[in-house]
Structure formats: structure tokens, C-alpha cells
mmCIF file of C-alpha atoms in Angstrom:
data_model
loop_
_atom_site.group_PDB
_atom_site.id
_atom_site.type_symbol
_atom_site.label_atom_id
_atom_site.label_comp_id
_atom_site.label_asym_id
_atom_site.label_seq_id
_atom_site.Cartn_x
_atom_site.Cartn_y
_atom_site.Cartn_z
ATOM 1 C CA MET N 1 122.333 125.158 114.954
ATOM 2 C CA LYS N 2 122.163 127.334 111.623
ATOM 3 C CA ILE N 3 120.012 126.100 108.866
ATOM 4 C CA ILE N 4 122.818 124.591 106.340
ATOM 5 C CA GLU N 5 124.106 122.716 109.626
ATOM 6 C CA MET N 6 119.958 121.859 109.848
ATOM 7 C CA LEU N 7 120.227 120.429 106.182
ATOM 8 C CA ALA N 8 123.104 118.731 106.196
ATOM 9 C CA LEU N 9 122.422 116.998 109.513
ATOM 10 C CA ALA N 10 118.640 116.092 108.434
ATOM 11 C CA LEU N 11 120.440 114.480 104.611
ATOM 12 C CA ALA N 12 122.726 112.355 106.738
ATOM 13 C CA LEU N 13 120.218 110.910 108.514
ATOM 14 C CA SER N 14 118.077 110.237 106.416
ATOM 15 C CA MET N 15 120.710 108.115 104.238
ATOM 16 C CA ASP N 16 119.270 104.712 105.984
ATOM 17 C CA ALA N 17 116.079 105.196 105.187
ATOM 18 C CA LEU N 18 116.239 106.415 101.407
ATOM 19 C CA ALA N 19 118.485 103.196 100.668
ATOM 20 C CA ILE N 20 115.612 101.251 102.400
ATOM 21 C CA ALA N 21 113.191 103.101 100.116
ATOM 22 C CA ILE N 22 115.124 102.521 97.492
ATOM 23 C CA ALA N 23 115.192 98.991 97.776
ATOM 24 C CA SER N 24 111.649 99.170 98.633
ATOM 25 C CA GLY N 25 110.856 100.485 95.013
ATOM 26 C CA TYR N 26 112.513 98.199 93.373
ATOM 27 C CA ALA N 27 111.633 95.031 95.134
ATOM 28 C CA ILE N 28 107.916 95.190 94.852
ATOM 29 C CA LYS N 29 106.524 94.647 91.433
ATOM 30 C CA ARG N 30 103.800 97.390 91.315
ATOM 31 C CA LEU N 31 104.848 100.495 92.613
ATOM 32 C CA HIS N 32 101.288 102.155 94.285
ATOM 33 C CA LEU N 33 101.422 105.744 95.726
ATOM 34 C CA HIS N 34 99.894 104.581 98.612
ATOM 35 C CA TYR N 35 102.432 102.037 99.280
ATOM 36 C CA ALA N 36 105.326 104.842 98.367
ATOM 37 C CA MET N 37 103.792 106.987 100.719
ATOM 38 C CA ARG N 38 103.088 104.703 103.707
ATOM 39 C CA ILE N 39 106.823 104.135 103.625
ATOM 40 C CA ALA N 40 107.771 108.175 104.115
ATOM 41 C CA ALA N 41 105.152 108.728 106.255
ATOM 42 C CA CYS N 42 106.655 105.840 108.886
ATOM 43 C CA PHE N 43 110.377 106.805 108.328
ATOM 44 C CA GLY N 44 109.681 110.428 108.450
ATOM 45 C CA ALA N 45 107.630 110.396 111.808
ATOM 46 C CA ALA N 46 110.553 107.767 113.207
ATOM 47 C CA GLN N 47 113.565 110.050 112.118
ATOM 48 C CA MET N 48 111.220 113.347 113.775
ATOM 49 C CA LEU N 49 110.471 111.621 117.110
ATOM 50 C CA MET N 50 113.592 109.798 118.245
ATOM 51 C CA PRO N 51 115.930 113.164 117.885
ATOM 52 C CA ILE N 52 112.911 114.532 120.730
ATOM 53 C CA LEU N 53 113.247 111.543 122.719
ATOM 54 C CA GLY N 54 117.338 111.806 122.566
ATOM 55 C CA TRP N 55 117.255 115.006 123.476
ATOM 56 C CA LEU N 56 115.017 114.550 126.152
ATOM 57 C CA GLY N 57 117.438 111.920 127.466
ATOM 58 C CA GLY N 58 120.640 113.923 126.790
ATOM 59 C CA ARG N 59 119.070 117.107 128.617
ATOM 60 C CA LYS N 60 118.472 115.136 132.091
ATOM 61 C CA ILE N 61 122.363 114.080 132.319
ATOM 62 C CA GLN N 62 123.716 117.175 130.442
ATOM 63 C CA SER N 63 125.030 118.902 134.074
ATOM 64 C CA LEU N 64 127.162 115.440 134.373
ATOM 65 C CA VAL N 65 128.885 115.648 131.158
ATOM 66 C CA ALA N 66 129.436 119.507 130.361
ATOM 67 C CA ALA N 67 133.172 119.175 131.158
ATOM 68 C CA PHE N 68 133.337 117.046 128.658
ATOM 69 C CA ASP N 69 130.264 116.788 125.871
ATOM 70 C CA HIS N 70 132.132 118.040 122.433
ATOM 71 C CA TRP N 71 134.780 114.762 122.883
ATOM 72 C CA LEU N 72 131.461 112.908 123.761
ATOM 73 C CA ILE N 73 129.369 114.618 120.630
ATOM 74 C CA PHE N 74 132.670 113.793 118.575
ATOM 75 C CA GLY N 75 132.469 110.170 119.534
ATOM 76 C CA VAL N 76 128.647 109.202 119.346
ATOM 77 C CA LEU N 77 129.038 111.238 115.480
ATOM 78 C CA THR N 78 132.241 109.275 114.703
ATOM 79 C CA PHE N 79 130.661 106.356 115.740
ATOM 80 C CA ILE N 80 127.358 106.401 113.896
ATOM 81 C CA GLY N 81 129.117 107.979 110.600
ATOM 82 C CA GLY N 82 131.528 104.716 110.502
ATOM 83 C CA LYS N 83 128.554 102.158 111.549
ATOM 84 C CA MET N 84 127.062 103.662 108.105
ATOM 85 C CA ILE N 85 129.638 103.564 106.212
ATOM 86 C CA TYR N 86 130.914 99.851 107.186
ATOM 87 C CA GLU N 87 127.112 98.718 106.526
ATOM 88 C CA SER N 88 127.379 100.200 103.105
ATOM 89 C CA PHE N 89 129.992 97.299 102.674
ATOM 90 C CA THR N 90 128.193 94.699 103.709
ATOM 91 C CA LEU N 91 124.829 95.391 102.247
ATOM 92 C CA GLU N 92 122.981 92.205 101.765
ATOM 93 C CA LYS N 93 121.204 91.688 98.198
ATOM 94 C CA VAL N 94 117.516 92.872 97.898
ATOM 95 C CA GLU N 95 114.928 89.690 96.987
ATOM 96 C CA ARG N 96 111.880 90.888 95.360
ATOM 97 C CA PRO N 97 109.099 90.038 96.769
ATOM 98 C CA ASP N 98 105.500 89.827 95.212
ATOM 99 C CA THR N 99 103.920 92.076 98.336
ATOM 100 C CA PRO N 100 105.282 95.074 99.967
ATOM 101 C CA MET N 101 106.596 94.466 103.412
ATOM 102 C CA GLY N 102 103.922 94.011 106.004
ATOM 103 C CA LEU N 103 103.124 97.569 108.213
ATOM 104 C CA HIS N 104 105.039 95.186 111.263
ATOM 105 C CA THR N 105 108.380 94.870 109.513
ATOM 106 C CA LEU N 106 107.783 98.759 108.331
ATOM 107 C CA VAL N 107 108.200 100.305 112.342
ATOM 108 C CA MET N 108 110.605 98.035 113.076
ATOM 109 C CA LEU N 109 112.832 99.177 110.154
ATOM 110 C CA SER N 110 111.500 103.115 110.786
ATOM 111 C CA LEU N 111 112.590 102.298 114.410
ATOM 112 C CA ALA N 112 115.964 100.628 113.363
ATOM 113 C CA THR N 113 117.118 103.347 111.087
ATOM 114 C CA SER N 114 116.210 106.270 113.204
ATOM 115 C CA LEU N 115 117.948 104.590 116.487
ATOM 116 C CA ASP N 116 121.349 107.579 115.022
ATOM 117 C CA ALA N 117 118.481 110.037 115.169
ATOM 118 C CA PHE N 118 117.906 109.169 118.520
ATOM 119 C CA SER N 119 121.712 109.578 118.851
ATOM 120 C CA VAL N 120 122.166 113.107 117.478
ATOM 121 C CA GLY N 121 119.116 114.007 119.726
ATOM 122 C CA PHE N 122 121.218 113.353 122.748
ATOM 123 C CA SER N 123 124.097 115.265 121.330
ATOM 124 C CA LEU N 124 122.043 118.104 120.289
ATOM 125 C CA SER N 125 120.795 118.571 123.835
ATOM 126 C CA LEU N 126 124.431 118.788 125.248
ATOM 127 C CA LEU N 127 125.301 121.766 122.549
ATOM 128 C CA ASP N 128 121.784 123.476 124.740
ATOM 129 C CA VAL N 129 120.346 123.482 120.693
ATOM 130 C CA ALA N 130 116.349 123.825 120.911
ATOM 131 C CA ILE N 131 115.241 120.214 119.276
ATOM 132 C CA ILE N 132 112.081 121.471 117.852
ATOM 133 C CA THR N 133 113.262 122.400 114.070
ATOM 134 C CA PRO N 134 115.758 120.416 113.922
ATOM 135 C CA ALA N 135 113.573 117.113 114.623
ATOM 136 C CA LEU N 136 110.820 118.869 112.026
ATOM 137 C CA VAL N 137 113.443 119.695 109.179
ATOM 138 C CA ILE N 138 114.733 116.228 110.236
ATOM 139 C CA GLY N 139 111.573 114.454 109.327
ATOM 140 C CA ALA N 140 110.513 116.461 106.640
ATOM 141 C CA ALA N 141 113.854 115.496 104.628
ATOM 142 C CA THR N 142 112.993 112.007 105.694
ATOM 143 C CA PHE N 143 110.329 111.875 104.839
ATOM 144 C CA VAL N 144 110.740 113.750 101.576
ATOM 145 C CA LEU N 145 113.597 111.570 100.038
ATOM 146 C CA SER N 146 112.190 108.089 100.999
ATOM 147 C CA LEU N 147 109.071 108.799 98.986
ATOM 148 C CA ALA N 148 111.580 110.047 96.305
ATOM 149 C CA GLY N 149 113.374 107.148 96.980
ATOM 150 C CA VAL N 150 110.571 104.493 96.573
ATOM 151 C CA PHE N 151 110.253 105.574 93.298
ATOM 152 C CA ILE N 152 113.595 105.970 92.248
ATOM 153 C CA GLY N 153 114.122 102.322 93.659
ATOM 154 C CA ASP N 154 111.281 101.437 91.243
ATOM 155 C CA ARG N 155 112.449 102.565 88.496
ATOM 156 C CA ALA N 156 116.682 102.635 88.175
ATOM 157 C CA GLY N 157 116.658 99.500 90.750
ATOM 158 C CA ARG N 158 119.693 99.504 93.499
ATOM 159 C CA CYS N 159 122.315 101.935 91.228
ATOM 160 C CA CYS N 160 123.326 103.364 94.340
ATOM 161 C CA GLY N 161 122.243 102.195 97.580
ATOM 162 C CA ASN N 162 125.527 101.966 98.881
ATOM 163 C CA LYS N 163 126.727 105.155 98.033
ATOM 164 C CA ILE N 164 124.092 107.008 99.651
ATOM 165 C CA GLU N 165 125.341 105.206 102.716
ATOM 166 C CA ILE N 166 128.934 106.204 102.345
ATOM 167 C CA ALA N 167 127.996 109.639 102.137
ATOM 168 C CA GLY N 168 125.405 109.978 105.100
ATOM 169 C CA GLY N 169 128.315 108.450 107.302
ATOM 170 C CA LEU N 170 131.153 110.761 105.909
ATOM 171 C CA ILE N 171 128.636 113.622 107.001
ATOM 172 C CA LEU N 172 127.945 113.151 110.326
ATOM 173 C CA ILE N 173 131.787 112.355 110.579
ATOM 174 C CA GLY N 174 132.345 115.686 109.073
ATOM 175 C CA ILE N 175 129.923 117.523 111.720
ATOM 176 C CA GLY N 176 131.372 115.790 114.621
ATOM 177 C CA ILE N 177 134.607 117.277 113.545
ATOM 178 C CA ARG N 178 133.352 120.639 113.123
ATOM 179 C CA ILE N 179 132.302 120.138 116.960
ATOM 180 C CA LEU N 180 134.864 119.373 118.285
ATOM 181 C CA TRP N 181 137.205 121.765 116.271
ATOM 182 C CA GLN N 182 135.006 124.438 117.880
ATOM 183 C CA HIS N 183 134.855 123.194 121.381
ATOM 184 C CA LEU N 184 138.852 122.669 120.926
ATOM 185 C CA ARG N 185 140.085 126.574 119.259
#
């Protein structure tokens, strides 16, 4: 997998976390660096670990799906991308709490937003792509974008949350189309 593809994949997978980080930055009245770091660390760690778990699962069934893996990958990425685009239009209004979200809530959000990364890890296993470098790139990109997102949210509010989700969804669909096209030609 080329570095530009890894970066595009990482950016696409980071969009859910970025949107939540922006909303979190907007929602808290007094932002502190440790709060922003906690959000970024949770999202980055989840986005790094979930592709590895998906990849391990995919390796176990790779021989069973080798004949149609490109269609499976296309379907998974298109579904995830479409879901991200759909959810960008159905985001609920963010309430402004007096305190930051608790660790339990943050962990649950981190896991929920990294389910897409699990599916991508599964897809990468079917392509025989080594997972460590993409997982590290995905985790690092998510950490950096989430950290920046908290501060962006603190400064600018919800200026572009759903547009970020749409961009991420389109990137995933584009990757799926590219993989399908490469296998069919």
C-alpha cells in the first residue's frame, strides 16, 4: 500500500473522530490541554487497534473469500462511506454540558467511531497488505486530527462538522471503487 493511499485512508477513517472532537471542543466551556489530549489519545488508540483486530479476523477467512474479495472490499468500503455521508445529514444538535464527557463515554465513542477501521483492517487482510504501518498511520492521523479538532471546536464551534463526514465517506467510496477497478481490469 502506497503512503498516499495510507494517508487518504487514515484521513477518511479519522473523520468521525474529528467530528466528535470538534463537537467536544465546542461543547465544553473551559477547554484544558489534558482534556484535549485525553480525547485525542482515546480516539487515536481505538483507530490504531481496530484495524489490527479486523486484519487478524480477515486472515482467518482469507482463503474462503479469495475469489470475490474485491467485491467484498468494494461493498464494505462503499457501505461505510455511504453510512458516513448519510449520518452527516442526520447529526443531532450538540448540547453544551458544564463538564467534559466522562472517560466511559469517551471510550464508548472511541470504539463506536473505530468500527469502520475494523472493517478496513478486514479488507486490508484480504488484499494481503501488512497491517502495522497502516494501523500506525491511522492511529497517528486520528490522534493529530482529534487534538486539532478539539481546539477548532473550541474556537469555531460547529462550522463544518457534517462536511467533514461527507468528505470522509467520499474518500472511502473512492478507495473501494479504485480497488474494484484494479481487480476487474
